Coordinates of N, CA and C in Angstrom, one line a residue:
D1 N 0.8 -1.2 0.0 CA 0.0 0.0 0.0 C 0.9 1.3 0.0
S2 N 2.1 1.2 0.5 CA 2.9 2.4 0.6 C 3.9 2.5 -0.5
M3 N 4.0 1.4 -1.3 CA 4.9 1.4 -2.5 C 4.2 1.8 -3.7
H4 N 4.2 3.0 -4.2 CA 3.5 3.4 -5.4 C 4.4 3.4 -6.6
S5 N 5.7 3.3 -6.5 CA 6.6 3.2 -7.6 C 7.9 2.5 -7.2
S6 N 8.7 2.2 -8.2 CA 10.0 1.5 -7.9 C 10.8 2.5 -7.1
K7 N 10.7 3.8 -7.2 CA 11.5 4.8 -6.5 C 11.1 4.7 -5.0
D8 N 9.8 4.5 -4.7 CA 9.4 4.4 -3.3 C 10.1 3.2 -2.7
Y9 N 10.1 2.1 -3.4 CA 10.7 0.8 -2.9 C 12.2 1.0 -2.7
E10 N 12.9 1.6 -3.6 CA 14.3 1.8 -3.4 C 14.6 2.8 -2.3
K11 N 13.8 3.9 -2.2 CA 14.0 4.8 -1.1 C 13.8 4.2 0.2
T12 N 12.8 3.4 0.4 CA 12.6 2.7 1.7 C 13.7 1.8 2.0
L13 N 14.1 1.0 1.1 CA 15.2 0.0 1.3 C 16.5 0.8 1.7
E14 N 16.8 1.9 1.0 CA 18.0 2.6 1.3 C 17.9 3.2 2.8
A15 N 16.8 3.7 3.2 CA 16.6 4.2 4.5 C 16.7 3.1 5.6
F16 N 16.2 1.9 5.2 CA 16.4 0.8 6.2 C 17.8 0.4 6.3
G17 N 18.5 0.4 5.2 CA 20.0 0.1 5.2 C 20.8 1.1 6.0
R18 N 20.3 2.4 6.1 CA 21.0 3.4 6.9 C 20.5 3.4 8.3
R19 N 19.6 2.5 8.7 CA 19.1 2.3 10.0 C 18.3 3.5 10.5
E20 N 17.6 4.1 9.5 CA 16.7 5.2 9.9 C 15.5 4.7 10.6
F21 N 15.1 3.4 10.4 CA 14.1 2.8 11.2 C 14.5 1.3 11.4
D22 N 14.0 0.7 12.4 CA 14.5 -0.6 12.8 C 13.5 -1.8 12.5
L23 N 12.3 -1.4 12.0 CA 11.4 -2.5 11.7 C 10.8 -2.2 10.3
M24 N 10.8 -3.3 9.5 CA 10.2 -3.2 8.2 C 9.1 -4.3 8.0
L25 N 7.9 -3.9 7.6 CA 6.8 -4.8 7.4 C 6.5 -4.8 6.0
G26 N 6.4 -6.0 5.4 CA 6.1 -6.0 3.9 C 5.6 -7.4 3.5
T27 N 5.3 -7.4 2.2 CA 4.8 -8.6 1.6 C 5.9 -9.5 1.1
Q28 N 5.7 -10.3 0.1 CA 6.8 -11.2 -0.4 C 7.9 -10.4 -1.1
M29 N 7.6 -9.1 -1.4 CA 8.6 -8.3 -2.0 C 9.9 -8.1 -1.2
I30 N 9.8 -8.4 0.1 CA 11.0 -8.3 0.9 C 11.5 -9.6 1.4
A31 N 11.0 -10.7 0.7 CA 11.4 -12.0 1.2 C 12.8 -12.5 0.7
K32 N 13.2 -11.9 -0.4 CA 14.5 -12.4 -1.0 C 15.3 -11.3 -1.6
G33 N 16.6 -11.5 -1.7 CA 17.4 -10.6 -2.4 C 17.9 -9.4 -1.6
L34 N 17.5 -9.3 -0.3 CA 17.9 -8.2 0.5 C 19.1 -8.7 1.5
D35 N 20.1 -7.8 1.6 CA 21.3 -8.2 2.4 C 21.6 -7.1 3.4
Y36 N 21.1 -7.2 4.6 CA 21.4 -6.2 5.6 C 22.0 -6.9 6.8
P37 N 23.3 -6.7 7.1 CA 24.0 -7.4 8.1 C 23.4 -7.2 9.5
N38 N 22.7 -6.1 9.8 CA 22.2 -5.8 11.1 C 20.8 -6.5 11.4
V39 N 20.2 -7.1 10.4 CA 18.9 -7.8 10.6 C 19.2 -9.1 11.4
T40 N 18.6 -9.2 12.6 CA 18.8 -10.4 13.4 C 17.5 -11.1 13.7
L41 N 16.4 -10.5 13.3 CA 15.1 -11.2 13.6 C 14.2 -11.0 12.4
V42 N 13.6 -12.1 11.9 CA 12.6 -12.2 10.8 C 11.4 -12.9 11.3
G43 N 10.2 -12.3 11.1 CA 9.0 -13.0 11.4 C 8.1 -13.2 10.2
V44 N 7.5 -14.4 10.1 CA 6.6 -14.7 9.0 C 5.2 -14.8 9.6
I45 N 4.3 -14.0 9.1 CA 2.9 -14.0 9.6 C 2.0 -14.8 8.6
S46 N 1.2 -15.7 9.2 CA 0.3 -16.6 8.3 C 1.1 -17.3 7.2
A47 N 2.1 -18.0 7.6 CA 3.0 -18.7 6.7 C 2.3 -19.7 5.8
D48 N 1.1 -20.2 6.2 CA 0.4 -21.2 5.5 C -0.6 -20.6 4.5
T49 N -0.7 -19.3 4.3 CA -1.7 -18.7 3.4 C -1.5 -19.3 2.0
A50 N -0.3 -19.4 1.5 CA -0.1 -19.8 0.2 C -0.5 -21.3 0.0
L51 N -0.6 -22.1 1.0 CA -0.9 -23.5 0.9 C -2.4 -23.6 0.4
A52 N -3.2 -22.6 0.6 CA -4.6 -22.7 0.2 C -4.8 -22.3 -1.2
L53 N -3.8 -21.9 -1.9 CA -3.9 -21.5 -3.3 C -4.1 -22.7 -4.2
P54 N -5.0 -22.7 -5.2 CA -5.3 -23.8 -6.0 C -4.2 -24.0 -7.1
D55 N -3.0 -24.3 -6.7 CA -1.9 -24.5 -7.6 C -1.1 -25.7 -7.0
F56 N -0.7 -26.6 -7.9 CA 0.0 -27.8 -7.4 C 1.4 -27.4 -6.8
R57 N 1.9 -26.2 -7.1 CA 3.2 -25.8 -6.5 C 3.0 -25.0 -5.2
A58 N 1.8 -25.1 -4.6 CA 1.6 -24.3 -3.4 C 2.6 -24.7 -2.3
S59 N 2.8 -26.0 -2.1 CA 3.7 -26.4 -1.0 C 5.1 -26.0 -1.3
E60 N 5.5 -26.1 -2.6 CA 6.8 -25.7 -3.0 C 7.1 -24.3 -2.8
R61 N 6.1 -23.4 -3.1 CA 6.2 -22.0 -2.9 C 6.3 -21.6 -1.4
T62 N 5.5 -22.3 -0.6 CA 5.5 -22.1 0.8 C 6.9 -22.4 1.4
F63 N 7.4 -23.5 1.0 CA 8.8 -23.9 1.5 C 9.8 -22.9 1.0
Q64 N 9.7 -22.5 -0.2 CA 10.7 -21.5 -0.8 C 10.6 -20.2 -0.1
L65 N 9.4 -19.7 0.2 CA 9.2 -18.4 0.8 C 9.7 -18.4 2.2
I66 N 9.4 -19.4 3.0 CA 9.9 -19.4 4.4 C 11.4 -19.5 4.4
T67 N 12.0 -20.3 3.5 CA 13.4 -20.5 3.5 C 14.1 -19.1 3.1
Q68 N 13.5 -18.5 2.1 CA 14.1 -17.2 1.6 C 14.0 -16.1 2.6
V69 N 12.9 -16.0 3.3 CA 12.7 -14.9 4.2 C 13.5 -15.1 5.5
A70 N 13.6 -16.4 5.9 CA 14.4 -16.7 7.1 C 15.9 -16.3 6.8
G71 N 16.3 -16.5 5.6 CA 17.7 -16.2 5.2 C 18.0 -14.7 5.2
R72 N 17.1 -13.8 5.5 CA 17.4 -12.4 5.6 C 18.0 -12.0 6.9
A73 N 17.8 -12.9 7.9 CA 18.4 -12.7 9.3 C 19.7 -13.4 9.5
G74 N 20.6 -12.7 10.2 CA 21.9 -13.3 10.6 C 22.9 -13.3 9.4
R75 N 22.8 -12.3 8.6 CA 23.7 -12.3 7.4 C 25.0 -11.6 7.8
G76 N 25.1 -11.0 9.0 CA 26.4 -10.4 9.4 C 27.0 -11.2 10.5
D77 N 27.7 -10.5 11.4 CA 28.4 -11.1 12.5 C 27.5 -11.6 13.6
L78 N 26.3 -11.0 13.7 CA 25.4 -11.3 14.8 C 24.5 -12.5 14.3
P79 N 24.2 -13.4 15.2 CA 23.3 -14.5 14.8 C 21.9 -14.1 14.5
G80 N 21.2 -14.8 13.7 CA 19.8 -14.5 13.3 C 18.8 -15.5 13.8
R81 N 17.6 -15.0 13.9 CA 16.5 -15.9 14.4 C 15.3 -15.6 13.5
G82 N 14.5 -16.7 13.2 CA 13.3 -16.6 12.5 C 12.1 -17.2 13.3
I83 N 11.0 -16.5 13.3 CA 9.8 -16.9 14.0 C 8.7 -17.0 12.9
V84 N 8.1 -18.2 12.9 CA 7.0 -18.5 11.9 C 5.7 -18.7 12.6
Q85 N 4.7 -17.9 12.2 CA 3.3 -18.1 12.7 C 2.5 -18.9 11.7
S86 N 1.8 -19.9 12.1 CA 1.1 -20.8 11.2 C -0.1 -21.4 11.9
F87 N -1.2 -21.6 11.1 CA -2.3 -22.4 11.6 C -2.2 -23.9 11.4
Q88 N -1.1 -24.2 10.6 CA -0.9 -25.6 10.3 C 0.6 -25.9 10.5
P89 N 1.1 -25.8 11.7 CA 2.5 -25.9 12.0 C 3.1 -27.3 11.7
D90 N 2.2 -28.3 11.6 CA 2.6 -29.7 11.3 C 2.6 -30.0 9.8
Q91 N 2.3 -29.0 9.0 CA 2.2 -29.2 7.5 C 3.7 -29.4 7.0
P92 N 3.9 -30.5 6.2 CA 5.3 -30.9 5.8 C 6.1 -29.7 5.3
A93 N 5.5 -28.9 4.4 CA 6.3 -27.8 3.8 C 6.8 -26.9 4.9
I94 N 6.0 -26.6 5.9 CA 6.5 -25.7 7.0 C 7.5 -26.4 7.9
V95 N 7.2 -27.6 8.2 CA 8.2 -28.4 9.1 C 9.5 -28.5 8.4
K96 N 9.6 -28.8 7.1 CA 10.8 -29.0 6.4 C 11.5 -27.7 6.2
A97 N 10.8 -26.6 6.0 CA 11.4 -25.3 5.8 C 12.0 -24.8 7.1
L98 N 11.4 -25.1 8.3 CA 11.9 -24.7 9.6 C 13.2 -25.4 9.8
A99 N 13.3 -26.7 9.4 CA 14.5 -27.5 9.6 C 15.5 -27.3 8.5
Q100 N 15.2 -26.4 7.5 CA 16.0 -26.1 6.4 C 16.4 -27.4 5.7
D101 N 15.4 -28.3 5.5 CA 15.6 -29.7 5.0 C 15.0 -29.7 3.6
F102 N 15.8 -29.2 2.6 CA 15.3 -29.3 1.2 C 15.2 -30.7 0.7
P103 N 16.3 -31.5 0.9 CA 16.2 -32.9 0.4 C 15.0 -33.6 0.9
G104 N 14.7 -33.5 2.2 CA 13.5 -34.2 2.7 C 12.2 -33.7 2.1
F105 N 12.1 -32.3 2.0 CA 10.9 -31.8 1.4 C 10.7 -32.3 -0.1
A106 N 11.8 -32.2 -0.8 CA 11.8 -32.5 -2.2 C 11.4 -34.0 -2.5
S107 N 12.0 -34.8 -1.6 CA 11.7 -36.3 -1.8 C 10.2 -36.6 -1.6
E108 N 9.6 -36.0 -0.6 CA 8.2 -36.2 -0.3 C 7.3 -35.6 -1.4
E109 N 7.6 -34.3 -1.8 CA 6.9 -33.6 -2.8 C 6.9 -34.4 -4.1
L110 N 8.1 -34.9 -4.5 CA 8.2 -35.6 -5.7 C 7.4 -36.9 -5.8
V111 N 7.3 -37.6 -4.6 CA 6.5 -38.8 -4.6 C 5.0 -38.4 -4.8
S112 N 4.5 -37.3 -4.2 CA 3.1 -36.9 -4.5 C 2.9 -36.5 -5.9
R113 N 3.8 -35.8 -6.5 CA 3.7 -35.4 -7.9 C 3.7 -36.6 -8.8
R114 N 4.5 -37.6 -8.5 CA 4.6 -38.7 -9.4 C 3.3 -39.5 -9.3
E115 N 2.7 -39.6 -8.1 CA 1.5 -40.4 -8.0 C 0.3 -39.9 -8.8
V116 N 0.2 -38.5 -8.9 CA -0.9 -38.0 -9.6 C -0.6 -37.4 -11.0
G117 N 0.7 -37.7 -11.4 CA 1.1 -37.3 -12.8 C 1.2 -35.8 -13.0
L118 N 1.9 -35.2 -12.1 CA 2.1 -33.7 -12.3 C 3.6 -33.4 -12.5
P119 N 3.9 -32.3 -13.1 CA 5.3 -31.9 -13.3 C 6.1 -32.1 -12.0
P120 N 7.4 -32.6 -12.1 CA 8.2 -32.8 -13.3 C 8.0 -34.1 -14.0
Y121 N 7.0 -34.9 -13.6 CA 6.7 -36.2 -14.2 C 5.7 -36.1 -15.3
A122 N 5.3 -34.9 -15.7 CA 4.4 -34.7 -16.8 C 4.7 -33.3 -17.4
R123 N 4.2 -33.1 -18.6 CA 4.3 -31.8 -19.3 C 2.9 -31.2 -19.3
M124 N 2.8 -29.9 -19.3 CA 1.5 -29.2 -19.2 C 1.5 -28.0 -20.1
A125 N 0.3 -27.7 -20.6 CA 0.1 -26.5 -21.3 C -1.2 -25.9 -20.8
R126 N -1.2 -24.6 -20.6 CA -2.4 -23.9 -20.1 C -2.9 -22.9 -21.1
I127 N -4.1 -23.0 -21.5 CA -4.7 -22.1 -22.4 C -5.7 -21.2 -21.7
V128 N -5.4 -19.9 -21.7 CA -6.3 -18.9 -21.0 C -6.9 -18.0 -22.0
L129 N -8.3 -17.9 -21.9 CA -9.0 -16.9 -22.7 C -9.5 -15.8 -21.8
R130 N -9.6 -14.6 -22.3 CA -10.2 -13.6 -21.4 C -11.0 -12.6 -22.3
D131 N -12.0 -12.1 -21.6 CA -13.0 -11.2 -22.3 C -13.7 -10.3 -21.2
Q132 N -14.1 -9.1 -21.7 CA -14.8 -8.3 -20.7 C -16.2 -8.7 -20.5
E133 N -16.8 -9.5 -21.4 CA -18.1 -10.0 -21.2 C -18.0 -11.5 -20.8
E134 N -18.5 -11.8 -19.6 CA -18.4 -13.2 -19.1 C -19.2 -14.2 -19.9
A135 N -20.4 -13.8 -20.3 CA -21.2 -14.8 -21.1 C -20.5 -15.1 -22.4
K136 N -20.0 -14.1 -23.0 CA -19.2 -14.3 -24.3 C -18.0 -15.2 -24.1
L137 N -17.3 -15.0 -23.0 CA -16.1 -15.8 -22.7 C -16.5 -17.2 -22.4
Q138 N -17.6 -17.4 -21.7 CA -18.0 -18.8 -21.4 C -18.3 -19.6 -22.7
H139 N -19.0 -18.9 -23.6 CA -19.3 -19.5 -24.9 C -18.0 -19.9 -25.6
R140 N -17.0 -19.0 -25.7 CA -15.8 -19.2 -26.4 C -15.0 -20.3 -25.8
I141 N -14.9 -20.4 -24.5 CA -14.1 -21.4 -23.8 C -14.7 -22.8 -24.0
E142 N -16.1 -22.9 -24.0 CA -16.8 -24.1 -24.2 C -16.6 -24.6 -25.6
Q143 N -16.6 -23.7 -26.6 CA -16.3 -24.1 -28.0 C -14.9 -24.6 -28.2
L144 N -14.0 -23.9 -27.5 CA -12.6 -24.3 -27.6 C -12.4 -25.7 -27.0
A145 N -13.1 -26.0 -25.9 CA -13.0 -27.3 -25.2 C -13.5 -28.4 -26.2
V146 N -14.5 -28.1 -26.9 CA -15.1 -29.1 -27.8 C -14.0 -29.4 -28.9
Q147 N -13.5 -28.3 -29.5 CA -12.5 -28.4 -30.5 C -11.2 -29.1 -30.0
A148 N -10.8 -28.9 -28.7 CA -9.7 -29.5 -28.2 C -9.9 -31.0 -28.0
R149 N -11.1 -31.4 -27.6 CA -11.4 -32.8 -27.5 C -11.4 -33.5 -28.8
E150 N -11.9 -32.8 -29.9 CA -11.8 -33.4 -31.2 C -10.4 -33.5 -31.7
A151 N -9.5 -32.5 -31.4 CA -8.1 -32.6 -31.8 C -7.4 -33.7 -31.1
I152 N -7.8 -33.9 -29.8 CA -7.2 -35.1 -29.1 C -7.6 -36.4 -29.6
A153 N -8.9 -36.5 -29.9 CA -9.4 -37.7 -30.5 C -8.7 -38.0 -31.9
G154 N -8.3 -37.0 -32.6 CA -7.7 -37.2 -33.9 C -6.2 -37.6 -33.8
L155 N -5.7 -37.7 -32.5 CA -4.3 -38.2 -32.4 C -4.2 -39.7 -32.5
G156 N -5.3 -40.4 -32.6 CA -5.2 -41.9 -32.7 C -4.7 -42.5 -31.4
E157 N -3.6 -43.3 -31.5 CA -3.1 -44.0 -30.3 C -2.6 -43.1 -29.3
Q158 N -2.2 -41.9 -29.6 CA -1.7 -41.0 -28.6 C -2.8 -40.2 -27.8
S159 N -4.0 -40.4 -28.3 CA -5.1 -39.7 -27.6 C -5.3 -40.1 -26.2
N160 N -4.9 -41.3 -25.8 CA -5.0 -41.7 -24.4 C -3.8 -41.3 -23.6
Q161 N -2.9 -40.6 -24.2 CA -1.7 -40.1 -23.4 C -1.8 -38.7 -22.9
I162 N -3.0 -38.1 -23.2 CA -3.1 -36.7 -22.9 C -4.4 -36.5 -22.1
R163 N -4.4 -35.6 -21.2 CA -5.6 -35.3 -20.4 C -6.0 -33.9 -20.5
L164 N -7.3 -33.6 -20.8 CA -7.8 -32.3 -20.9 C -8.6 -32.0 -19.6
T165 N -8.3 -30.9 -18.9 CA -9.0 -30.5 -17.7 C -9.7 -29.1 -18.0
G166 N -11.0 -29.0 -17.7 CA -11.7 -27.8 -18.0 C -12.7 -28.0 -19.1
P167 N -13.4 -26.9 -19.4 CA -13.1 -25.5 -19.1 C -13.5 -25.1 -17.7
M168 N -12.8 -24.1 -17.2 CA -13.0 -23.7 -15.8 C -12.5 -22.3 -15.6
P169 N -13.1 -21.5 -14.7 CA -12.6 -20.2 -14.4 C -11.1 -20.3 -13.8
C170 N -10.3 -19.3 -14.1 CA -9.0 -19.2 -13.5 C -9.2 -18.9 -12.0
S171 N -8.2 -19.2 -11.3 CA -8.2 -19.0 -9.8 C -8.4 -17.5 -9.6
I172 N -7.7 -16.7 -10.3 CA -7.9 -15.2 -10.2 C -8.8 -14.9 -11.4
N173 N -10.1 -14.9 -11.2 CA -11.1 -15.0 -12.3 C -11.2 -13.7 -13.1
R174 N -10.8 -12.6 -12.5 CA -10.9 -11.3 -13.2 C -9.8 -10.4 -12.9
I175 N -9.2 -9.9 -13.9 CA -8.0 -8.9 -13.8 C -8.3 -7.8 -14.8
A176 N -8.2 -6.5 -14.2 CA -8.4 -5.3 -15.0 C -9.6 -5.4 -15.9
N177 N -10.7 -5.8 -15.3 CA -12.0 -5.8 -16.0 C -12.1 -6.9 -17.0
Y178 N -11.2 -7.8 -17.1 CA -11.3 -8.9 -18.0 C -11.5 -10.2 -17.2
W179 N -12.6 -11.0 -17.6 CA -12.8 -12.3 -17.1 C -11.9 -13.3 -17.7
R180 N -11.5 -14.3 -16.9 CA -10.5 -15.3 -17.4 C -10.9 -16.7 -17.1
H181 N -10.9 -17.5 -18.2 CA -11.2 -18.9 -18.1 C -10.1 -19.7 -18.8
Q182 N -10.0 -21.0 -18.4 CA -8.8 -21.8 -18.8 C -9.1 -23.2 -19.2
L183 N -8.2 -23.8 -19.9 CA -8.1 -25.3 -20.2 C -6.7 -25.7 -19.9
L184 N -6.6 -26.9 -19.3 CA -5.3 -27.5 -19.0 C -5.1 -28.8 -19.8
L185 N -3.9 -28.9 -20.5 CA -3.5 -30.1 -21.2 C -2.4 -30.7 -20.5
T186 N -2.5 -32.0 -20.1 CA -1.4 -32.7 -19.4 C -1.1 -34.0 -20.0
A187 N 0.2 -34.3 -20.2 CA 0.7 -35.5 -20.8 C 2.0 -35.9 -20.2
R188 N 2.4 -37.2 -20.4 CA 3.7 -37.6 -19.9 C 4.8 -37.1 -20.7
S189 N 4.5 -36.9 -22.0 CA 5.6 -36.4 -22.9 C 5.0 -35.2 -23.6
P190 N 5.9 -34.3 -24.2 CA 5.4 -33.1 -24.9 C 4.7 -33.3 -26.2
M191 N 4.9 -34.4 -26.9 CA 4.4 -34.6 -28.2 C 2.9 -34.5 -28.3
P192 N 2.1 -35.2 -27.5 CA 0.7 -35.1 -27.7 C 0.2 -33.7 -27.4
I193 N 0.8 -33.0 -26.5 CA 0.4 -31.6 -26.3 C 0.7 -30.7 -27.5
Q194 N 1.9 -30.9 -28.1 CA 2.3 -30.1 -29.2 C 1.4 -30.4 -30.4
L195 N 1.1 -31.6 -30.6 CA 0.2 -32.0 -31.7 C -1.2 -31.4 -31.6
T196 N -1.7 -31.4 -30.3 CA -3.0 -30.9 -30.0 C -3.0 -29.4 -30.3
L197 N -2.0 -28.7 -29.8 CA -1.9 -27.2 -29.9 C -1.8 -26.9 -31.4
A198 N -1.0 -27.7 -32.2 CA -0.9 -27.4 -33.6 C -2.2 -27.5 -34.3
R199 N -3.0 -28.5 -34.0 CA -4.3 -28.7 -34.6 C -5.2 -27.5 -34.3
L200 N -5.2 -27.0 -33.1 CA -6.0 -25.9 -32.8 C -5.5 -24.6 -33.5
R201 N -4.2 -24.5 -33.6 CA -3.7 -23.3 -34.4 C -4.1 -23.4 -35.8
E202 N -4.1 -24.6 -36.4 CA -4.5 -24.7 -37.8 C -5.9 -24.3 -38.0
Q203 N -6.7 -24.4 -37.0 CA -8.1 -23.9 -37.1 C -8.3 -22.5 -36.6
S204 N -7.1 -21.8 -36.4 CA -7.1 -20.4 -36.0 C -7.9 -20.2 -34.7
L205 N -7.8 -21.2 -33.8 CA -8.5 -21.1 -32.5 C -7.5 -20.5 -31.5
L206 N -6.2 -20.5 -31.8 CA -5.2 -20.0 -30.8 C -4.4 -18.9 -31.5
S207 N -5.1 -18.0 -32.3 CA -4.4 -16.9 -32.9 C -3.9 -16.0 -31.9
A208 N -2.7 -15.4 -32.2 CA -2.1 -14.5 -31.3 C -2.9 -13.3 -31.0
G209 N -3.0 -12.8 -29.8 CA -3.7 -11.7 -29.4 C -3.8 -11.5 -27.9
D210 N -4.3 -10.4 -27.4 CA -4.3 -10.1 -26.0 C -5.4 -10.9 -25.3
R211 N -6.3 -11.6 -26.0 CA -7.4 -12.3 -25.4 C -7.2 -13.9 -25.4
V212 N -6.0 -14.3 -25.9 CA -5.7 -15.7 -25.9 C -4.2 -15.9 -25.4
A213 N -4.0 -16.7 -24.5 CA -2.6 -17.0 -24.0 C -2.4 -18.4 -23.9
V214 N -1.3 -18.9 -24.4 CA -0.9 -20.3 -24.3 C 0.4 -20.4 -23.5
D215 N 0.4 -21.0 -22.4 CA 1.6 -21.1 -21.5 C 2.0 -22.6 -21.4
V216 N 3.1 -22.9 -22.0 CA 3.6 -24.3 -22.0 C 4.5 -24.4 -20.7
D217 N 4.2 -25.5 -20.0 CA 4.9 -25.7 -18.7 C 4.8 -24.5 -17.8
P218 N 3.6 -24.1 -17.5 CA 3.4 -22.9 -16.7 C 4.0 -22.9 -15.3
V219 N 4.5 -21.8 -14.9 CA 5.1 -21.7 -13.6 C 4.0 -21.5 -12.5
S220 N 2.9 -20.9 -12.9 CA 1.8 -20.7 -12.0 C 0.5 -21.0 -12.7
L221 N -0.5 -21.5 -11.9 CA -1.8 -21.7 -12.4 C -2.8 -20.8 -11.9
L222 N -2.4 -19.6 -11.4 CA -3.3 -18.6 -10.9 C -3.8 -17.7 -12.0

């Protein structure tokens, strides 16, 4: 709320570095990349908030965030301490992050990903449509889903190697007055996804524009 431009951000960090104030409260923007030797205490409020996000990388991001922000303390000669507040203190991502146990977290997370066929054991493509009229968008995404299923059926033997999920609203359903809906394509290898996307492009269903976005191996599903 207080950062209205990059200059505000830089000015605040410079003042903090000069010790003009002793406490800085912020969002994830102060979780990484900052190096202040005199910071000896870091607190994380509601550390499990990100776990509720509808994204298969939610646990990974929670572990990463706690690890990163804890690393802001004790970077000088004085020892550092981190305090984490959570409603789910026994959640594996939080427990492993507190122990700084990346191998342990990764091994458990990878087992879960493998069981349900998610990256890195699968490839994924996300198709997002957006429009200012929700009814129009709903019609477009439903038509695209029908065409996508036909494209998959046309793959022959490879059709059973790809999974179509959706259509469905994006988790962040509206941005800047544009409604957003999505389809997800998941497969063990990239070929079925590439062939499906190629067929849709041939029908001009994925033409480049600000209302259609295709994200291959998306970093976020929000």
